[in-house]
């Protein structure tokens, strides 16, 4: 496998000849050549005298610096070729580090090259570099190679949330159906016409998913092991993404559990955080066996399929984009809409949803069209300023509370506000 990865990197290094930074491309090529010589050597690795320069981490840090700059206002005009170049270098230099860690003898390794540092580099390759397709498959293989198999027995740390004790007085509840009453043909009829479709809940459709039975996500220790205690995940810090002090941080997953989701004390709790709208399954692919893509997502709606963040338009999972939402009680998604059909499955805990149809768009005060938040309302649903937004008071809404096992359908362009009523984990499927 390691020889195959080296060959893959060697084959692709010639794609970097874009005239953007040939010195970096040359350095990466040299490092790959050194690894290939180590792999092809018949000597024992502990006594291997093949020259090795340890420049892999340096190339990675250079690429990471450039990719991060693309999000800054004074670098947003960088050409597509430049962005692609540094993203490719970032991903491949992370894979190179994984090779170095696996092949280079201990006395030749850089002190900075550790198992955790390599896994974190691979996380950056996915989250920041947008690794996809063959590169993402190689990342998964190297993570498995470095981490080894999951332990057979995992301690139990189950989060007990009795949603029956969560009381919300619903004034305008949406309709609930049993999965036995909603076959694919009926579901298609219910969602196909976006002008008349509306949110509804299907019960008992996912009861047999492993996330509820054999690999329950309510067991935080299972999630810690399946994702990885030291794996970096993007966490939103702040009450909601429309606030001025809102920010994002790549945080070790174990720290996120211990300090944000389920802190053992007030002293250990950090700022409000939320792992929101993240394709955690593409990063921690062991989770993929814990659930299935709902058959309902495969019906024909006549609408465009959801585009993945990497632009691969439904490359996997039948054109379905999967995101995980995980956080403590009180996390909020401000009133907003999405362009795709959405099946939202509640796995752990309870969430409150409020919905406004597209017909109410004139009363919810969206941010200006030129804003990056143009799909988001300026109104704080929990405490609306009716002096600034008087029409909001007249906006008609429906609402619901989703509990473990509920599958919520949200039509495209429907405004929705979401608040966690407890520790919560959810999976959304855009299709």
CSV table of C-alpha atoms in Angstrom, one decimal:
chain,number,residue,atom,x,y,z
A,1,UNK,CA,0.0,0.0,0.0
A,2,UNK,CA,2.8,2.5,0.9
A,3,UNK,CA,4.5,1.9,-2.4
A,4,UNK,CA,1.2,2.5,-4.2
A,5,UNK,CA,0.7,5.8,-2.4
A,6,UNK,CA,4.3,6.9,-3.3
A,7,UNK,CA,3.5,6.1,-6.9
A,8,UNK,CA,0.3,8.0,-6.7
A,9,UNK,CA,2.1,11.1,-5.3
A,10,UNK,CA,4.9,10.8,-7.9
A,11,UNK,CA,2.4,10.6,-10.8
A,12,UNK,CA,0.5,13.6,-9.6
A,13,UNK,CA,3.4,15.9,-8.7
A,14,UNK,CA,3.8,16.8,-12.4
A,15,UNK,CA,0.3,18.4,-12.1
A,16,UNK,CA,2.0,21.2,-10.1
A,17,UNK,CA,3.9,22.6,-13.1
A,18,UNK,CA,1.7,25.6,-13.3
A,19,UNK,CA,4.4,28.2,-13.0
A,20,UNK,CA,3.1,29.3,-9.6
A,21,UNK,CA,5.9,28.1,-7.3
A,22,UNK,CA,8.2,25.7,-9.0
A,23,UNK,CA,10.6,25.7,-6.0
A,24,UNK,CA,7.8,24.1,-3.8
A,25,UNK,CA,6.9,21.7,-6.5
A,26,UNK,CA,10.6,20.7,-6.9
A,27,UNK,CA,11.0,20.3,-3.1
A,28,UNK,CA,7.9,18.0,-3.0
A,29,UNK,CA,9.2,16.0,-5.9
A,30,UNK,CA,12.6,15.5,-4.1
A,31,UNK,CA,10.9,14.4,-0.9
A,32,UNK,CA,8.8,11.8,-2.8
A,33,UNK,CA,11.9,10.5,-4.5
A,34,UNK,CA,13.6,10.1,-1.1
A,35,UNK,CA,10.6,8.1,0.2
A,36,UNK,CA,10.6,6.0,-2.9
A,37,UNK,CA,14.3,5.1,-2.3
A,38,UNK,CA,13.5,4.2,1.3
A,39,UNK,CA,10.7,2.0,0.2
A,40,UNK,CA,12.7,0.3,-2.5
A,41,UNK,CA,15.7,-0.3,-0.3
A,42,UNK,CA,16.3,-3.9,0.7
A,43,UNK,CA,18.2,-2.9,3.9
A,44,UNK,CA,16.6,-2.9,7.3
A,45,UNK,CA,14.9,0.4,7.9
A,46,UNK,CA,16.6,0.9,11.3
A,47,UNK,CA,20.0,0.9,9.6
A,48,UNK,CA,18.9,2.6,6.4
A,49,UNK,CA,21.4,5.2,5.2
A,50,UNK,CA,19.4,6.6,2.4
A,51,UNK,CA,19.5,10.4,2.7
A,52,UNK,CA,16.3,11.9,4.0
A,53,UNK,CA,15.8,15.7,4.4
A,54,UNK,CA,12.7,16.0,6.6
A,55,UNK,CA,11.2,18.8,4.6
A,56,UNK,CA,7.7,17.3,4.3
A,57,UNK,CA,6.4,19.3,7.3
A,58,UNK,CA,7.9,22.5,6.0
A,59,UNK,CA,6.2,22.1,2.6
A,60,UNK,CA,2.9,21.4,4.4
A,61,UNK,CA,3.2,24.5,6.6
A,62,UNK,CA,4.0,26.7,3.6
A,63,UNK,CA,0.9,25.4,1.7
A,64,UNK,CA,-1.3,25.8,4.8
A,65,UNK,CA,-0.3,29.4,5.1
A,66,UNK,CA,-1.2,30.1,1.5
A,67,UNK,CA,-4.6,28.3,1.6
A,68,UNK,CA,-5.6,30.1,4.8
A,69,UNK,CA,-4.8,33.4,3.2
A,70,UNK,CA,-7.4,32.8,0.5
A,71,UNK,CA,-10.1,33.6,3.0
A,72,UNK,CA,-8.7,37.0,3.8
A,73,UNK,CA,-10.1,40.0,2.0
A,74,UNK,CA,-6.8,41.1,0.4
A,75,UNK,CA,-6.2,37.6,-1.1
A,76,UNK,CA,-9.7,36.8,-2.4
A,77,UNK,CA,-8.8,37.8,-5.9
A,78,UNK,CA,-6.2,35.1,-6.3
A,79,UNK,CA,-6.8,33.1,-9.5
A,80,UNK,CA,-8.3,29.6,-9.6
A,81,UNK,CA,-5.0,28.1,-10.6
A,82,UNK,CA,-3.2,29.5,-7.6
A,83,UNK,CA,-5.8,28.3,-5.2
A,84,UNK,CA,-5.8,24.8,-6.8
A,85,UNK,CA,-2.0,24.7,-6.7
A,86,UNK,CA,-1.7,25.3,-3.0
A,87,UNK,CA,-4.7,23.1,-2.1
A,88,UNK,CA,-3.1,20.2,-4.0
A,89,UNK,CA,0.3,20.9,-2.4
A,90,UNK,CA,-1.4,21.0,1.1
A,91,UNK,CA,-3.2,17.7,0.6
A,92,UNK,CA,-0.3,15.8,-1.0
A,93,UNK,CA,2.3,17.1,1.5
A,94,UNK,CA,-0.1,15.8,4.3
A,95,UNK,CA,-0.1,12.4,2.6
A,96,UNK,CA,3.7,12.7,2.2
A,97,UNK,CA,4.0,13.2,6.0
A,98,UNK,CA,1.9,10.1,6.6
A,99,UNK,CA,4.3,8.2,4.4
A,100,UNK,CA,7.3,9.7,6.2
A,101,UNK,CA,5.9,8.7,9.5
A,102,UNK,CA,5.2,5.1,8.3
A,103,UNK,CA,8.5,4.6,6.5
A,104,UNK,CA,11.3,6.7,7.9
A,105,UNK,CA,13.4,5.2,10.8
A,106,UNK,CA,13.0,6.8,14.2
A,107,UNK,CA,16.5,8.2,14.2
A,108,UNK,CA,15.9,10.0,11.0
A,109,UNK,CA,12.4,11.4,11.8
A,110,UNK,CA,11.9,15.1,12.6
A,111,UNK,CA,10.9,15.4,16.3
A,112,UNK,CA,7.8,17.2,15.1
A,113,UNK,CA,6.7,14.2,13.1
A,114,UNK,CA,4.4,12.3,15.5
A,115,UNK,CA,1.3,10.2,15.0
A,116,UNK,CA,-0.9,13.1,16.3
A,117,UNK,CA,0.8,15.7,14.1
A,118,UNK,CA,0.4,13.5,11.0
A,119,UNK,CA,-3.3,12.9,11.7
A,120,UNK,CA,-3.8,16.6,12.3
A,121,UNK,CA,-2.1,17.3,8.9
A,122,UNK,CA,-4.5,14.8,7.2
A,123,UNK,CA,-7.4,16.6,9.0
A,124,UNK,CA,-6.2,19.9,7.5
A,125,UNK,CA,-6.0,18.3,4.1
A,126,UNK,CA,-9.7,17.4,4.4
A,127,UNK,CA,-11.2,20.4,6.2
A,128,UNK,CA,-9.0,23.2,4.8
A,129,UNK,CA,-7.6,21.6,1.6
A,130,UNK,CA,-10.9,20.1,0.5
A,131,UNK,CA,-9.4,16.7,-0.3
A,132,UNK,CA,-11.8,14.6,-2.5
A,133,UNK,CA,-12.0,11.5,-4.7
A,134,UNK,CA,-8.8,9.5,-4.9
A,135,UNK,CA,-6.9,11.7,-2.4
A,136,UNK,CA,-9.6,11.4,0.2
A,137,UNK,CA,-9.6,7.6,-0.2
A,138,UNK,CA,-5.8,7.6,0.3
A,139,UNK,CA,-6.2,9.8,3.4
A,140,UNK,CA,-8.7,7.3,4.8
A,141,UNK,CA,-6.4,4.4,4.2
A,142,UNK,CA,-3.5,6.2,5.9
A,143,UNK,CA,-5.6,7.1,8.9
A,144,UNK,CA,-6.5,3.4,9.3
A,145,UNK,CA,-2.9,2.4,8.9
A,146,UNK,CA,-1.7,4.8,11.5
A,147,UNK,CA,-4.6,4.4,14.0
A,148,UNK,CA,-5.0,0.7,13.6
A,149,UNK,CA,-8.3,-1.1,14.2
A,150,UNK,CA,-10.9,0.1,16.7
A,151,UNK,CA,-10.9,-1.6,20.0
A,152,UNK,CA,-13.4,-4.4,20.4
A,153,UNK,CA,-14.7,-3.1,23.7
A,154,UNK,CA,-15.4,0.6,24.3
A,155,UNK,CA,-16.3,2.1,27.7
A,156,UNK,CA,-19.9,3.3,28.0
A,157,UNK,CA,-20.5,7.0,28.7
A,158,UNK,CA,-24.1,7.2,27.5
A,159,UNK,CA,-25.8,10.6,27.5
A,160,UNK,CA,-29.3,10.0,29.0
A,161,UNK,CA,-31.7,12.6,27.6
A,162,UNK,CA,-35.4,12.0,28.4
A,163,UNK,CA,-37.1,14.1,25.7
A,164,UNK,CA,-40.4,13.3,27.3
A,165,UNK,CA,-39.4,15.8,30.0
A,166,UNK,CA,-38.6,18.5,27.5
A,167,UNK,CA,-41.8,20.6,27.4
A,168,UNK,CA,-42.5,23.0,24.5
A,169,UNK,CA,-45.9,24.4,24.0
A,170,UNK,CA,-46.3,24.1,20.2
A,171,UNK,CA,-48.9,26.5,18.8
A,172,UNK,CA,-48.6,25.5,15.2
A,173,UNK,CA,-47.3,21.9,15.0
A,174,UNK,CA,-46.4,20.3,11.7
A,175,UNK,CA,-47.8,17.0,10.6
A,176,UNK,CA,-46.3,13.7,11.7
A,177,UNK,CA,-46.6,10.4,9.7
A,178,UNK,CA,-45.6,6.8,10.4
A,179,UNK,CA,-43.0,5.4,8.0
A,180,UNK,CA,-45.4,2.5,7.4
A,181,UNK,CA,-47.8,5.0,5.7
A,182,UNK,CA,-45.2,6.8,3.6
A,183,UNK,CA,-43.8,4.7,0.8
A,184,UNK,CA,-41.4,6.2,-1.9
A,185,UNK,CA,-44.2,6.9,-4.3
A,186,UNK,CA,-46.2,8.9,-1.7
A,187,UNK,CA,-43.1,10.7,-0.5
A,188,UNK,CA,-42.3,11.7,-4.1
A,189,UNK,CA,-45.8,13.1,-4.4
A,190,UNK,CA,-45.5,15.0,-1.2
A,191,UNK,CA,-42.2,16.7,-2.0
A,192,UNK,CA,-42.1,17.0,-5.8
A,193,UNK,CA,-43.9,20.3,-6.2
A,194,UNK,CA,-41.9,22.8,-4.1
A,195,UNK,CA,-44.7,25.3,-4.4
A,196,UNK,CA,-47.0,23.2,-2.3
A,197,UNK,CA,-44.7,21.0,-0.3
A,198,UNK,CA,-44.2,21.8,3.4
A,199,UNK,CA,-42.2,20.4,6.4
A,200,UNK,CA,-43.3,17.2,7.9
A,201,UNK,CA,-41.9,14.4,10.2
A,202,UNK,CA,-41.7,10.7,9.4
A,203,UNK,CA,-41.5,8.5,12.5
A,204,UNK,CA,-40.0,5.0,12.9
A,205,UNK,CA,-38.1,5.2,9.6
A,206,UNK,CA,-34.6,4.8,11.1
A,207,UNK,CA,-35.1,2.8,14.3
A,208,UNK,CA,-32.8,0.0,13.2
A,209,UNK,CA,-29.9,2.3,12.4
A,210,UNK,CA,-26.7,1.3,14.3
A,211,UNK,CA,-26.5,4.9,15.7
A,212,UNK,CA,-29.4,3.9,17.9
A,213,UNK,CA,-28.6,0.2,18.5
A,214,UNK,CA,-25.2,-1.4,18.2
A,215,UNK,CA,-23.1,1.8,17.8
A,216,UNK,CA,-25.1,4.4,19.6
A,217,UNK,CA,-23.9,8.0,19.2
A,218,UNK,CA,-25.4,8.7,22.7
A,219,UNK,CA,-22.3,6.9,24.0
A,220,UNK,CA,-19.8,9.7,23.9
A,221,UNK,CA,-16.9,7.3,24.4
A,222,UNK,CA,-17.9,5.5,21.2
A,223,UNK,CA,-17.8,8.7,19.3
A,224,UNK,CA,-14.5,9.7,20.9
A,225,UNK,CA,-13.0,6.4,19.6
A,226,UNK,CA,-14.7,6.3,16.2
A,227,UNK,CA,-13.7,9.9,15.3
A,228,UNK,CA,-10.5,10.0,17.3
A,229,UNK,CA,-9.7,11.9,20.5
A,230,UNK,CA,-7.0,14.0,18.8
A,231,UNK,CA,-8.6,14.5,15.4
A,232,UNK,CA,-9.2,18.1,14.5
A,233,UNK,CA,-12.8,19.2,13.8
A,234,UNK,CA,-14.2,22.6,12.8
A,235,UNK,CA,-16.1,24.1,15.8
A,236,UNK,CA,-18.2,27.2,15.7
A,237,UNK,CA,-17.5,29.4,18.8
A,238,UNK,CA,-20.2,31.9,19.8
A,239,UNK,CA,-23.9,31.9,20.3
A,240,UNK,CA,-24.8,32.0,16.6
A,241,UNK,CA,-23.1,32.7,13.3
A,242,UNK,CA,-24.7,36.1,12.9
A,243,UNK,CA,-23.0,37.5,16.0
A,244,UNK,CA,-20.0,39.8,15.7
A,245,UNK,CA,-17.9,37.7,18.1
A,246,UNK,CA,-18.6,34.4,16.2
A,247,UNK,CA,-15.6,32.5,15.0
A,248,UNK,CA,-14.4,29.0,14.0
A,249,UNK,CA,-11.6,26.9,15.4
A,250,UNK,CA,-10.1,23.5,14.5
A,251,UNK,CA,-10.3,21.7,17.8
A,252,UNK,CA,-9.3,18.2,18.9
A,253,UNK,CA,-12.5,16.2,19.0
A,254,UNK,CA,-11.9,14.9,22.5
A,255,UNK,CA,-11.5,18.4,23.8
A,256,UNK,CA,-14.7,19.4,22.1
A,257,UNK,CA,-16.5,16.6,24.0
A,258,UNK,CA,-14.9,17.3,27.3
A,259,UNK,CA,-15.1,21.1,27.3
A,260,UNK,CA,-18.1,22.0,25.1
A,261,UNK,CA,-20.5,19.1,24.8
A,262,UNK,CA,-20.3,17.5,28.2
A,263,UNK,CA,-17.9,19.4,30.5
A,264,UNK,CA,-17.5,17.7,33.9
A,265,UNK,CA,-17.5,21.1,35.7
A,266,UNK,CA,-18.3,24.7,35.1
A,267,UNK,CA,-14.6,25.5,35.3
A,268,UNK,CA,-13.8,23.1,32.4
A,269,UNK,CA,-16.5,24.5,30.1
A,270,UNK,CA,-15.3,26.8,27.4
A,271,UNK,CA,-17.1,29.3,25.2
A,272,UNK,CA,-20.4,28.0,23.6
A,273,UNK,CA,-19.5,25.8,20.6
A,274,UNK,CA,-21.2,23.8,17.9
A,275,UNK,CA,-19.9,21.3,15.4
A,276,UNK,CA,-22.3,22.4,12.7
A,277,UNK,CA,-23.0,21.5,9.1
A,278,UNK,CA,-19.8,19.4,8.8
A,279,UNK,CA,-19.3,16.3,6.7
A,280,UNK,CA,-17.8,14.5,9.7
A,281,UNK,CA,-18.3,11.1,7.9
A,282,UNK,CA,-15.9,12.1,5.1
A,283,UNK,CA,-13.4,13.0,7.7
A,284,UNK,CA,-14.0,10.1,10.2
A,285,UNK,CA,-15.1,7.5,7.7
A,286,UNK,CA,-15.6,4.8,10.4
A,287,UNK,CA,-18.9,6.6,11.1
A,288,UNK,CA,-20.2,5.7,7.7
A,289,UNK,CA,-21.2,2.2,8.8
A,290,UNK,CA,-23.4,3.7,11.6
A,291,UNK,CA,-26.3,4.7,9.3
A,292,UNK,CA,-27.6,4.5,5.8
A,293,UNK,CA,-28.6,7.1,3.2
A,294,UNK,CA,-32.4,7.2,3.4
A,295,UNK,CA,-34.1,5.7,0.3
A,296,UNK,CA,-36.4,8.8,0.3
A,297,UNK,CA,-33.4,10.9,-0.9
A,298,UNK,CA,-33.4,8.9,-4.2
A,299,UNK,CA,-36.8,10.0,-5.4
A,300,UNK,CA,-36.9,12.3,-8.4
A,301,UNK,CA,-37.8,15.9,-7.5
A,302,UNK,CA,-37.0,17.5,-10.8
A,303,UNK,CA,-34.6,19.8,-8.9
A,304,UNK,CA,-30.8,20.0,-9.1
A,305,UNK,CA,-29.0,17.7,-6.8
A,306,UNK,CA,-27.1,19.1,-3.9
A,307,UNK,CA,-23.5,20.2,-4.8
A,308,UNK,CA,-20.7,19.0,-2.5
A,309,UNK,CA,-18.4,21.6,-1.0
A,310,UNK,CA,-15.6,20.3,-3.3
A,311,UNK,CA,-17.8,20.8,-6.4
A,312,UNK,CA,-18.2,17.1,-7.1
A,313,UNK,CA,-22.0,17.3,-7.5
A,314,UNK,CA,-23.2,14.1,-5.9
A,315,UNK,CA,-19.9,12.2,-6.5
A,316,UNK,CA,-20.9,9.7,-3.8
A,317,UNK,CA,-24.0,8.5,-2.0
A,318,UNK,CA,-26.4,9.0,-4.9
A,319,UNK,CA,-26.0,12.8,-5.1
A,320,UNK,CA,-26.7,13.2,-1.3
A,321,UNK,CA,-24.6,15.6,0.8
A,322,UNK,CA,-24.4,14.4,4.4
A,323,UNK,CA,-23.7,16.7,7.3
A,324,UNK,CA,-23.4,16.1,11.1
A,325,UNK,CA,-24.6,18.6,13.8
A,326,UNK,CA,-23.3,18.0,17.3
A,327,UNK,CA,-23.3,20.2,20.3
A,328,UNK,CA,-24.6,21.0,23.8
A,329,UNK,CA,-27.9,22.4,24.9
A,330,UNK,CA,-28.6,25.9,23.7
A,331,UNK,CA,-26.9,25.8,20.3
A,332,UNK,CA,-28.8,28.0,17.7
A,333,UNK,CA,-29.0,28.1,13.9
A,334,UNK,CA,-30.4,31.5,13.1
A,335,UNK,CA,-33.5,31.7,10.8
A,336,UNK,CA,-32.2,30.8,7.3
A,337,UNK,CA,-33.0,28.8,4.2
A,338,UNK,CA,-31.2,26.2,2.1
A,339,UNK,CA,-31.5,25.6,-1.6
A,340,UNK,CA,-31.7,21.8,-1.4
A,341,UNK,CA,-34.3,19.4,-0.1
A,342,UNK,CA,-33.3,18.3,3.3
A,343,UNK,CA,-34.0,15.1,5.3
A,344,UNK,CA,-32.9,15.8,8.9
A,345,UNK,CA,-32.6,12.8,11.3
A,346,UNK,CA,-32.4,13.4,15.0
A,347,UNK,CA,-30.0,10.9,16.6
A,348,UNK,CA,-29.4,12.2,20.2
A,349,UNK,CA,-31.5,14.6,22.2
A,350,UNK,CA,-34.1,17.1,21.1
A,351,UNK,CA,-34.3,20.2,18.9
A,352,UNK,CA,-36.9,22.8,18.3
A,353,UNK,CA,-37.6,24.0,14.8
A,354,UNK,CA,-39.6,26.9,13.5
A,355,UNK,CA,-40.5,27.3,9.8
A,356,UNK,CA,-41.6,30.1,7.6
A,357,UNK,CA,-42.6,29.4,4.0
A,358,UNK,CA,-41.0,31.2,1.1
A,359,UNK,CA,-44.1,33.3,0.8
A,360,UNK,CA,-43.1,35.0,4.1
A,361,UNK,CA,-39.7,36.1,2.8
A,362,UNK,CA,-40.8,39.7,2.7
A,363,UNK,CA,-41.5,39.6,6.5
A,364,UNK,CA,-38.3,37.9,7.8
A,365,UNK,CA,-35.9,40.6,6.7
A,366,UNK,CA,-33.1,38.7,5.0
A,367,UNK,CA,-29.6,40.2,4.9
A,368,UNK,CA,-28.9,42.2,1.6
A,369,UNK,CA,-28.4,40.2,-1.5
A,370,UNK,CA,-24.8,41.2,-1.8
A,371,UNK,CA,-24.1,39.9,1.7
A,372,UNK,CA,-22.6,36.4,2.3
A,373,UNK,CA,-25.6,36.0,4.7
A,374,UNK,CA,-28.2,36.6,2.1
A,375,UNK,CA,-30.0,33.3,2.9
A,376,UNK,CA,-30.2,34.4,6.6
A,377,UNK,CA,-32.8,36.6,8.4
A,378,UNK,CA,-31.6,39.6,10.4
A,379,UNK,CA,-34.3,38.8,13.0
A,380,UNK,CA,-33.5,37.1,16.3
A,381,UNK,CA,-36.4,34.7,16.5
A,382,UNK,CA,-36.0,34.2,20.2
A,383,UNK,CA,-36.1,37.9,20.9
A,384,UNK,CA,-37.3,39.8,17.8
A,385,UNK,CA,-36.8,43.6,17.7
A,386,UNK,CA,-40.2,44.5,16.3
A,387,UNK,CA,-39.3,48.2,16.3
A,388,UNK,CA,-36.7,47.5,13.5
A,389,UNK,CA,-38.6,44.5,12.0
A,390,UNK,CA,-42.3,45.2,12.4
A,391,UNK,CA,-43.6,42.9,9.7
A,392,UNK,CA,-42.0,39.9,11.4
A,393,UNK,CA,-44.8,39.9,13.9
A,394,UNK,CA,-47.3,39.1,11.1
A,395,UNK,CA,-45.2,36.3,9.6
A,396,UNK,CA,-47.1,32.9,9.7
A,397,UNK,CA,-45.0,30.0,11.0
A,398,UNK,CA,-45.2,26.3,11.9
A,399,UNK,CA,-43.0,24.4,14.4
A,400,UNK,CA,-42.0,21.1,15.8
A,401,UNK,CA,-39.7,19.3,18.3
A,402,UNK,CA,-37.7,16.5,16.8
A,403,UNK,CA,-36.7,13.6,19.1
A,404,UNK,CA,-34.4,10.6,18.5
A,405,UNK,CA,-35.5,8.6,15.5
A,406,UNK,CA,-37.5,11.4,13.9
A,407,UNK,CA,-36.9,12.2,10.3
A,408,UNK,CA,-37.8,15.8,9.4
A,409,UNK,CA,-38.3,16.9,5.8
A,410,UNK,CA,-37.6,20.5,5.0
A,411,UNK,CA,-38.4,21.8,1.4
A,412,UNK,CA,-35.9,24.0,-0.4
A,413,UNK,CA,-36.1,27.8,0.3
A,414,UNK,CA,-38.2,27.2,3.5
A,415,UNK,CA,-36.9,29.5,6.3
A,416,UNK,CA,-36.1,27.6,9.5
A,417,UNK,CA,-34.8,28.4,13.0
A,418,UNK,CA,-33.2,25.7,15.1
A,419,UNK,CA,-32.4,25.5,18.8
A,420,UNK,CA,-31.1,22.5,20.8
A,421,UNK,CA,-33.1,21.7,23.8
A,422,UNK,CA,-30.5,19.3,25.2
A,423,UNK,CA,-27.2,17.7,24.2
A,424,UNK,CA,-27.9,16.9,20.5
A,425,UNK,CA,-26.5,15.0,17.6
A,426,UNK,CA,-28.2,15.1,14.2
A,427,UNK,CA,-27.5,14.0,10.6
A,428,UNK,CA,-28.9,16.0,7.6
A,429,UNK,CA,-29.1,14.7,4.1
A,430,UNK,CA,-29.3,17.4,1.3
A,431,UNK,CA,-30.6,16.0,-2.0
